[in-house]
mmCIF file of C-alpha atoms and ligand atoms in Angstrom:
data_model
loop_
_atom_site.group_PDB
_atom_site.id
_atom_site.type_symbol
_atom_site.label_atom_id
_atom_site.label_comp_id
_atom_site.label_asym_id
_atom_site.label_seq_id
_atom_site.Cartn_x
_atom_site.Cartn_y
_atom_site.Cartn_z
ATOM 1 C CA UNK A 1 -173.633 123.676 -127.025
ATOM 2 C CA UNK A 2 -170.712 125.463 -125.383
ATOM 3 C CA UNK A 3 -169.565 127.558 -128.342
ATOM 4 C CA UNK A 4 -169.607 131.314 -127.665
ATOM 5 C CA UNK A 5 -172.074 133.941 -128.817
ATOM 6 C CA UNK A 6 -170.248 136.404 -131.078
ATOM 7 C CA UNK A 7 -171.099 140.093 -130.804
ATOM 8 C CA UNK A 8 -169.744 143.044 -132.754
ATOM 9 C CA UNK A 9 -170.255 146.778 -132.940
ATOM 10 C CA UNK A 10 -168.477 149.726 -134.511
ATOM 11 C CA UNK A 11 -167.124 150.330 -131.009
ATOM 12 C CA UNK A 12 -168.013 150.208 -127.331
ATOM 13 C CA UNK A 13 -171.771 150.870 -127.688
ATOM 14 C CA UNK A 14 -172.792 147.262 -128.314
ATOM 15 C CA UNK A 15 -171.725 146.465 -124.743
ATOM 16 C CA UNK A 16 -175.150 147.910 -123.792
ATOM 17 C CA UNK A 17 -176.600 144.932 -125.701
ATOM 18 C CA UNK A 18 -174.027 142.501 -124.288
ATOM 19 C CA UNK A 19 -175.185 143.458 -120.769
ATOM 20 C CA UNK A 20 -178.773 142.478 -121.572
ATOM 21 C CA UNK A 21 -177.626 139.238 -123.210
ATOM 22 C CA UNK A 22 -175.388 138.290 -120.274
ATOM 23 C CA UNK A 23 -178.317 138.963 -117.903
ATOM 24 C CA UNK A 24 -180.835 136.911 -119.882
ATOM 25 C CA UNK A 25 -178.437 134.087 -120.828
ATOM 26 C CA UNK A 26 -176.178 133.715 -117.770
ATOM 27 C CA UNK A 27 -174.550 130.450 -118.912
ATOM 28 C CA UNK A 28 -173.416 131.549 -122.349
ATOM 29 C CA UNK A 29 -169.791 132.303 -123.231
ATOM 30 C CA UNK A 30 -169.404 135.479 -125.291
ATOM 31 C CA UNK A 31 -166.804 137.117 -127.534
ATOM 32 C CA UNK A 32 -167.257 140.831 -128.191
ATOM 33 C CA UNK A 33 -165.477 142.823 -130.898
ATOM 34 C CA UNK A 34 -165.293 146.603 -130.610
ATOM 35 C CA UNK A 35 -164.168 147.923 -133.988
ATOM 36 C CA UNK A 36 -163.414 151.297 -132.412
ATOM 37 C CA UNK A 37 -160.493 152.024 -134.748
ATOM 38 C CA UNK A 38 -163.107 152.312 -137.501
ATOM 39 C CA UNK A 39 -165.824 154.104 -135.502
ATOM 40 C CA UNK A 40 -168.091 155.772 -136.269
ATOM 41 C CA UNK A 41 -169.703 153.593 -138.942
ATOM 42 C CA UNK A 42 -172.618 156.015 -139.193
ATOM 43 C CA UNK A 43 -170.869 158.395 -141.581
ATOM 44 C CA UNK A 44 -169.466 155.679 -143.887
ATOM 45 C CA UNK A 45 -170.840 154.433 -147.200
ATOM 46 C CA UNK A 46 -173.008 151.315 -147.340
ATOM 47 C CA UNK A 47 -170.159 149.456 -149.107
ATOM 48 C CA UNK A 48 -167.692 150.336 -146.366
ATOM 49 C CA UNK A 49 -170.130 149.344 -143.589
ATOM 50 C CA UNK A 50 -170.656 146.029 -145.378
ATOM 51 C CA UNK A 51 -166.908 145.440 -145.743
ATOM 52 C CA UNK A 52 -166.311 146.078 -142.027
ATOM 53 C CA UNK A 53 -169.292 143.919 -141.025
ATOM 54 C CA UNK A 54 -167.910 141.025 -143.103
ATOM 55 C CA UNK A 55 -164.464 141.460 -141.505
ATOM 56 C CA UNK A 56 -165.958 141.348 -137.992
ATOM 57 C CA UNK A 57 -168.226 138.399 -138.801
ATOM 58 C CA UNK A 58 -165.407 136.332 -140.270
ATOM 59 C CA UNK A 59 -163.238 137.007 -137.239
ATOM 60 C CA UNK A 60 -166.012 135.804 -134.897
ATOM 61 C CA UNK A 61 -166.782 132.734 -137.013
ATOM 62 C CA UNK A 62 -163.054 131.940 -137.125
ATOM 63 C CA UNK A 63 -163.197 131.780 -133.330
ATOM 64 C CA UNK A 64 -166.039 129.259 -133.411
ATOM 65 C CA UNK A 65 -169.042 131.451 -132.584
ATOM 66 C CA UNK A 66 -172.376 129.666 -132.972
ATOM 67 C CA UNK A 67 -174.436 132.814 -133.592
ATOM 68 C CA UNK A 68 -173.563 136.412 -134.444
ATOM 69 C CA UNK A 69 -175.218 139.381 -132.818
ATOM 70 C CA UNK A 70 -174.840 142.529 -134.869
ATOM 71 C CA UNK A 71 -175.011 144.912 -131.900
ATOM 72 C CA UNK A 72 -175.042 147.974 -134.122
ATOM 73 C CA UNK A 73 -178.079 149.579 -135.774
ATOM 74 C CA UNK A 74 -175.926 150.995 -138.569
ATOM 75 C CA UNK A 75 -174.376 147.622 -139.443
ATOM 76 C CA UNK A 76 -177.718 145.814 -139.113
ATOM 77 C CA UNK A 77 -179.633 148.182 -141.347
ATOM 78 C CA UNK A 78 -176.894 148.169 -144.004
ATOM 79 C CA UNK A 79 -175.417 144.678 -143.905
ATOM 80 C CA UNK A 80 -177.535 142.021 -142.193
ATOM 81 C CA UNK A 81 -179.308 140.795 -145.338
ATOM 82 C CA UNK A 82 -175.954 140.134 -146.958
ATOM 83 C CA UNK A 83 -174.556 138.418 -143.844
ATOM 84 C CA UNK A 84 -177.610 136.175 -143.515
ATOM 85 C CA UNK A 85 -177.383 135.056 -147.099
ATOM 86 C CA UNK A 86 -173.626 134.369 -147.045
ATOM 87 C CA UNK A 87 -172.948 132.623 -143.738
ATOM 88 C CA UNK A 88 -174.349 129.514 -142.187
ATOM 89 C CA UNK A 89 -175.018 130.690 -138.613
ATOM 90 C CA UNK A 90 -178.037 132.611 -137.285
ATOM 91 C CA UNK A 91 -177.677 136.413 -137.141
ATOM 92 C CA UNK A 92 -179.502 138.669 -134.697
ATOM 93 C CA UNK A 93 -179.733 142.334 -135.605
ATOM 94 C CA UNK A 94 -180.878 145.510 -133.941
ATOM 95 C CA UNK A 95 -183.073 148.241 -135.386
ATOM 96 C CA UNK A 96 -184.596 151.395 -133.892
ATOM 97 C CA UNK A 97 -187.639 150.355 -131.821
ATOM 98 C CA UNK A 98 -190.270 152.145 -133.905
ATOM 99 C CA UNK A 99 -192.975 149.560 -133.217
ATOM 100 C CA UNK A 100 -193.139 149.872 -129.399
ATOM 101 C CA UNK A 101 -192.844 153.662 -129.713
ATOM 102 C CA UNK A 102 -195.762 153.747 -132.159
ATOM 103 C CA UNK A 103 -197.827 151.722 -129.684
ATOM 104 C CA UNK A 104 -196.938 153.995 -126.730
ATOM 105 C CA UNK A 105 -197.219 157.481 -128.185
ATOM 106 C CA UNK A 106 -200.235 159.594 -127.305
ATOM 107 C CA UNK A 107 -199.184 162.702 -129.205
ATOM 108 C CA UNK A 108 -198.528 160.596 -132.343
ATOM 109 C CA UNK A 109 -195.067 162.156 -132.523
ATOM 110 C CA UNK A 110 -192.092 159.863 -132.080
ATOM 111 C CA UNK A 111 -188.479 161.035 -132.088
ATOM 112 C CA UNK A 112 -185.705 158.790 -133.410
ATOM 113 C CA UNK A 113 -182.101 159.585 -132.578
ATOM 114 C CA UNK A 114 -179.777 157.490 -134.762
ATOM 115 C CA UNK A 115 -176.787 157.689 -137.082
ATOM 116 C CA UNK A 116 -176.917 158.968 -140.638
ATOM 117 C CA UNK A 117 -176.216 155.409 -141.879
ATOM 118 C CA UNK A 118 -179.251 154.036 -140.038
ATOM 119 C CA UNK A 119 -181.664 156.845 -140.903
ATOM 120 C CA UNK A 120 -180.780 156.670 -144.601
ATOM 121 C CA UNK A 121 -181.125 152.873 -144.867
ATOM 122 C CA UNK A 122 -183.892 151.074 -146.726
ATOM 123 C CA UNK A 123 -184.539 148.779 -143.764
ATOM 124 C CA UNK A 124 -185.238 151.730 -141.439
ATOM 125 C CA UNK A 125 -187.627 153.265 -143.948
ATOM 126 C CA UNK A 126 -189.493 150.011 -144.455
ATOM 127 C CA UNK A 127 -189.849 149.497 -140.693
ATOM 128 C CA UNK A 128 -191.120 153.068 -140.224
ATOM 129 C CA UNK A 129 -193.642 152.630 -143.017
ATOM 130 C CA UNK A 130 -194.813 149.313 -141.634
ATOM 131 C CA UNK A 131 -195.269 150.244 -137.975
ATOM 132 C CA UNK A 132 -195.705 154.002 -137.846
ATOM 133 C CA UNK A 133 -198.771 154.552 -139.955
ATOM 134 C CA UNK A 134 -200.542 157.736 -138.851
ATOM 135 C CA UNK A 135 -197.547 158.702 -136.694
ATOM 136 C CA UNK A 136 -195.012 161.424 -137.375
ATOM 137 C CA UNK A 137 -191.490 160.073 -137.039
ATOM 138 C CA UNK A 138 -189.102 162.925 -136.218
ATOM 139 C CA UNK A 139 -185.666 161.800 -137.362
ATOM 140 C CA UNK A 140 -182.548 163.284 -135.821
ATOM 141 C CA UNK A 141 -178.997 162.368 -136.739
ATOM 142 C CA UNK A 142 -176.816 162.087 -133.631
ATOM 143 C CA UNK A 143 -173.741 163.542 -135.320
ATOM 144 C CA UNK A 144 -170.766 163.619 -132.958
ATOM 145 C CA UNK A 145 -172.313 161.566 -130.124
ATOM 146 C CA UNK A 146 -170.573 158.255 -130.908
ATOM 147 C CA UNK A 147 -167.187 159.993 -131.077
ATOM 148 C CA UNK A 148 -167.669 161.478 -127.590
ATOM 149 C CA UNK A 149 -168.790 158.140 -126.118
ATOM 150 C CA UNK A 150 -165.804 156.387 -127.728
ATOM 151 C CA UNK A 151 -163.575 159.016 -126.075
ATOM 152 C CA UNK A 152 -165.167 158.330 -122.667
ATOM 153 C CA UNK A 153 -166.779 161.795 -122.574
ATOM 154 C CA UNK A 154 -170.369 160.829 -121.768
ATOM 155 C CA UNK A 155 -170.880 163.413 -119.042
ATOM 156 C CA UNK A 156 -169.069 166.294 -120.789
ATOM 157 C CA UNK A 157 -170.431 169.802 -121.405
ATOM 158 C CA UNK A 158 -170.025 169.199 -125.135
ATOM 159 C CA UNK A 159 -172.305 166.143 -124.865
ATOM 160 C CA UNK A 160 -174.978 168.132 -123.029
ATOM 161 C CA UNK A 161 -174.791 170.897 -125.624
ATOM 162 C CA UNK A 162 -175.053 168.519 -128.567
ATOM 163 C CA UNK A 163 -177.960 166.592 -127.067
ATOM 164 C CA UNK A 164 -179.901 169.724 -126.100
ATOM 165 C CA UNK A 165 -179.527 170.992 -129.666
ATOM 166 C CA UNK A 166 -180.788 167.680 -131.100
ATOM 167 C CA UNK A 167 -183.687 167.200 -128.708
ATOM 168 C CA UNK A 168 -185.203 170.675 -128.470
ATOM 169 C CA UNK A 169 -186.655 170.707 -132.015
ATOM 170 C CA UNK A 170 -188.310 167.333 -131.345
ATOM 171 C CA UNK A 171 -189.714 168.595 -128.034
ATOM 172 C CA UNK A 172 -191.019 171.684 -129.847
ATOM 173 C CA UNK A 173 -192.863 169.293 -132.189
ATOM 174 C CA UNK A 174 -194.493 167.657 -129.137
ATOM 175 C CA UNK A 175 -192.836 164.214 -129.239
ATOM 176 C CA UNK A 176 -193.612 162.035 -126.233
ATOM 177 C CA UNK A 177 -191.414 159.008 -127.109
ATOM 178 C CA UNK A 178 -187.732 159.048 -127.961
ATOM 179 C CA UNK A 179 -186.276 155.984 -129.649
ATOM 180 C CA UNK A 180 -182.563 155.414 -129.077
ATOM 181 C CA UNK A 181 -181.544 154.114 -132.499
ATOM 182 C CA UNK A 182 -177.876 153.458 -131.784
ATOM 183 C CA UNK A 183 -176.424 150.989 -129.286
ATOM 184 C CA UNK A 184 -174.060 153.648 -127.945
ATOM 185 C CA UNK A 185 -176.943 155.841 -126.779
ATOM 186 C CA UNK A 186 -178.204 153.857 -123.726
ATOM 187 C CA UNK A 187 -175.019 155.166 -122.065
ATOM 188 C CA UNK A 188 -176.479 158.660 -122.454
ATOM 189 C CA UNK A 189 -179.447 157.844 -120.238
ATOM 190 C CA UNK A 190 -178.304 159.951 -117.230
ATOM 191 C CA UNK A 191 -177.727 162.997 -119.493
ATOM 192 C CA UNK A 192 -180.969 162.419 -121.387
ATOM 193 C CA UNK A 193 -182.887 162.304 -118.113
ATOM 194 C CA UNK A 194 -181.346 165.627 -117.119
ATOM 195 C CA UNK A 195 -182.421 167.258 -120.378
ATOM 196 C CA UNK A 196 -185.786 165.677 -121.155
ATOM 197 C CA UNK A 197 -189.038 166.359 -119.293
ATOM 198 C CA UNK A 198 -190.153 163.433 -117.140
ATOM 199 C CA UNK A 199 -193.114 162.435 -119.300
ATOM 200 C CA UNK A 200 -190.941 161.523 -122.289
ATOM 201 C CA UNK A 201 -190.692 157.786 -122.783
ATOM 202 C CA UNK A 202 -187.152 156.728 -123.729
ATOM 203 C CA UNK A 203 -187.140 153.460 -125.652
ATOM 204 C CA UNK A 204 -184.231 151.222 -126.593
ATOM 205 C CA UNK A 205 -184.069 147.725 -128.045
ATOM 206 C CA UNK A 206 -181.524 146.021 -125.767
ATOM 207 C CA UNK A 207 -183.852 143.743 -123.837
ATOM 208 C CA UNK A 208 -185.833 142.783 -126.940
ATOM 209 C CA UNK A 209 -182.602 141.798 -128.705
ATOM 210 C CA UNK A 210 -181.538 139.611 -125.769
ATOM 211 C CA UNK A 211 -184.984 137.957 -125.768
ATOM 212 C CA UNK A 212 -184.732 137.320 -129.496
ATOM 213 C CA UNK A 213 -181.223 135.866 -129.091
ATOM 214 C CA UNK A 214 -182.507 133.448 -126.471
ATOM 215 C CA UNK A 215 -185.470 132.435 -128.637
ATOM 216 C CA UNK A 216 -183.278 131.778 -131.685
ATOM 217 C CA UNK A 217 -180.787 129.710 -129.647
ATOM 218 C CA UNK A 218 -183.691 127.696 -128.245
ATOM 219 C CA UNK A 219 -185.240 127.125 -131.686
ATOM 220 C CA UNK A 220 -181.902 125.928 -133.053
ATOM 221 C CA UNK A 221 -181.119 123.757 -130.058
ATOM 222 C CA UNK A 222 -178.005 125.822 -129.432
ATOM 223 C CA UNK A 223 -178.416 126.896 -125.808
ATOM 224 C CA UNK A 224 -175.387 126.342 -123.611
ATOM 225 C CA UNK A 225 -175.303 123.230 -121.448
ATOM 226 C CA UNK A 226 -172.576 124.822 -119.304
ATOM 227 C CA UNK A 227 -173.429 125.631 -115.700
ATOM 228 C CA UNK A 228 -170.427 127.470 -114.302
ATOM 229 C CA UNK A 229 -169.348 131.093 -114.617
ATOM 230 C CA UNK A 230 -169.074 131.695 -118.381
ATOM 231 C CA UNK A 231 -166.108 133.288 -120.101
ATOM 232 C CA UNK A 232 -166.585 136.801 -121.502
ATOM 233 C CA UNK A 233 -163.862 137.917 -123.908
ATOM 234 C CA UNK A 234 -163.715 141.512 -125.183
ATOM 235 C CA UNK A 235 -161.384 142.675 -127.933
ATOM 236 C CA UNK A 236 -160.871 146.229 -129.107
ATOM 237 C CA UNK A 237 -158.599 147.655 -131.787
ATOM 238 C CA UNK A 238 -158.450 150.982 -129.882
ATOM 239 C CA UNK A 239 -158.542 152.139 -126.239
ATOM 240 C CA UNK A 240 -158.910 149.297 -123.723
ATOM 241 C CA UNK A 241 -159.701 151.636 -120.814
ATOM 242 C CA UNK A 242 -162.933 153.085 -122.227
ATOM 243 C CA UNK A 243 -164.220 149.594 -123.034
ATOM 244 C CA UNK A 244 -163.274 148.243 -119.590
ATOM 245 C CA UNK A 245 -165.004 151.136 -117.825
ATOM 246 C CA UNK A 246 -168.256 150.588 -119.686
ATOM 247 C CA UNK A 247 -168.318 146.807 -119.175
ATOM 248 C CA UNK A 248 -167.624 147.250 -115.490
ATOM 249 C CA UNK A 249 -167.202 143.544 -114.746
ATOM 250 C CA UNK A 250 -163.965 142.408 -113.114
ATOM 251 C CA UNK A 251 -164.113 138.845 -114.489
ATOM 252 C CA UNK A 252 -164.339 139.977 -118.135
ATOM 253 C CA UNK A 253 -161.145 139.553 -120.177
ATOM 254 C CA UNK A 254 -160.512 142.779 -122.076
ATOM 255 C CA UNK A 255 -157.587 143.143 -124.438
ATOM 256 C CA UNK A 256 -156.245 145.022 -127.432
ATOM 257 C CA UNK A 257 -156.357 143.125 -130.715
ATOM 258 C CA UNK A 258 -155.593 144.318 -134.226
ATOM 259 C CA UNK A 259 -158.407 142.533 -136.064
HETATM 260 N N1 DGL B 301 -173.449 151.509 -132.157
HETATM 261 C C1 DGL B 301 -173.617 151.905 -133.529
HETATM 262 C C2 DGL B 301 -175.113 151.861 -133.895
HETATM 263 O O1 DGL B 301 -175.877 151.225 -133.195
HETATM 264 C C3 DGL B 301 -172.927 153.208 -133.717
HETATM 265 C C4 DGL B 301 -172.775 153.570 -135.135
HETATM 266 C C5 DGL B 301 -171.554 154.359 -135.466
HETATM 267 O O2 DGL B 301 -170.466 153.858 -135.254
HETATM 268 O O3 DGL B 301 -171.726 155.429 -136.029
HETATM 269 O O4 DGL B 301 -175.553 152.410 -134.872
#
């Protein structure tokens, strides 16, 4: 089936997931929507996150996508149940990787850096309860991080300051695993490595999401039968340059679109 995989995020962060998907499924066409004009989603109400998620989904379905990847923890934890029950295609979501962190931790202290919208969601609380029994989950809202990434300021002094302030209390509590609960945050890896001691395990869900996408396409007999170089289309309703820089692939088609 040569229809594209549809992917959306509140902005440029979901490209960290797209990269894993493109690596694991090299023959699939993709369409990516960066709703950067409305970023960050993390501070919005559940109703507003749902409204934006519906808008993005309908745009992708209107372009013939066979599956929708909600490459945003905030949108997944607040809207995926609704999307699954209202549309006829499979949906893949992303949630903070509490389970692998709970399996890895020796100190029984796991840090989760995520948006307010994710940390306050019912889905996040249920997952924590289910997988983190006997483990202290140290929640930290990453207020301001998405805005800096959207502005292309990953390596800025302000970013280092914000991150140090967020991480130190968790280090003081003896965490040994840090879960990146927002798809923007894998782009912070170089800064995180500068700040965190070497023994801290940094965990994100990108590869697991790509694996799950492949499995669901296989189960539904939807894998691409195309064997050439696939088409990767990226649309943003804000700055094209920041998106282009993060994707870093010359064959990708990146353009501005008011969706
Ligand atoms: N990439 C989104 C996530 O995974 C960022 C949320 C936001 O826009 O605040 O949660």
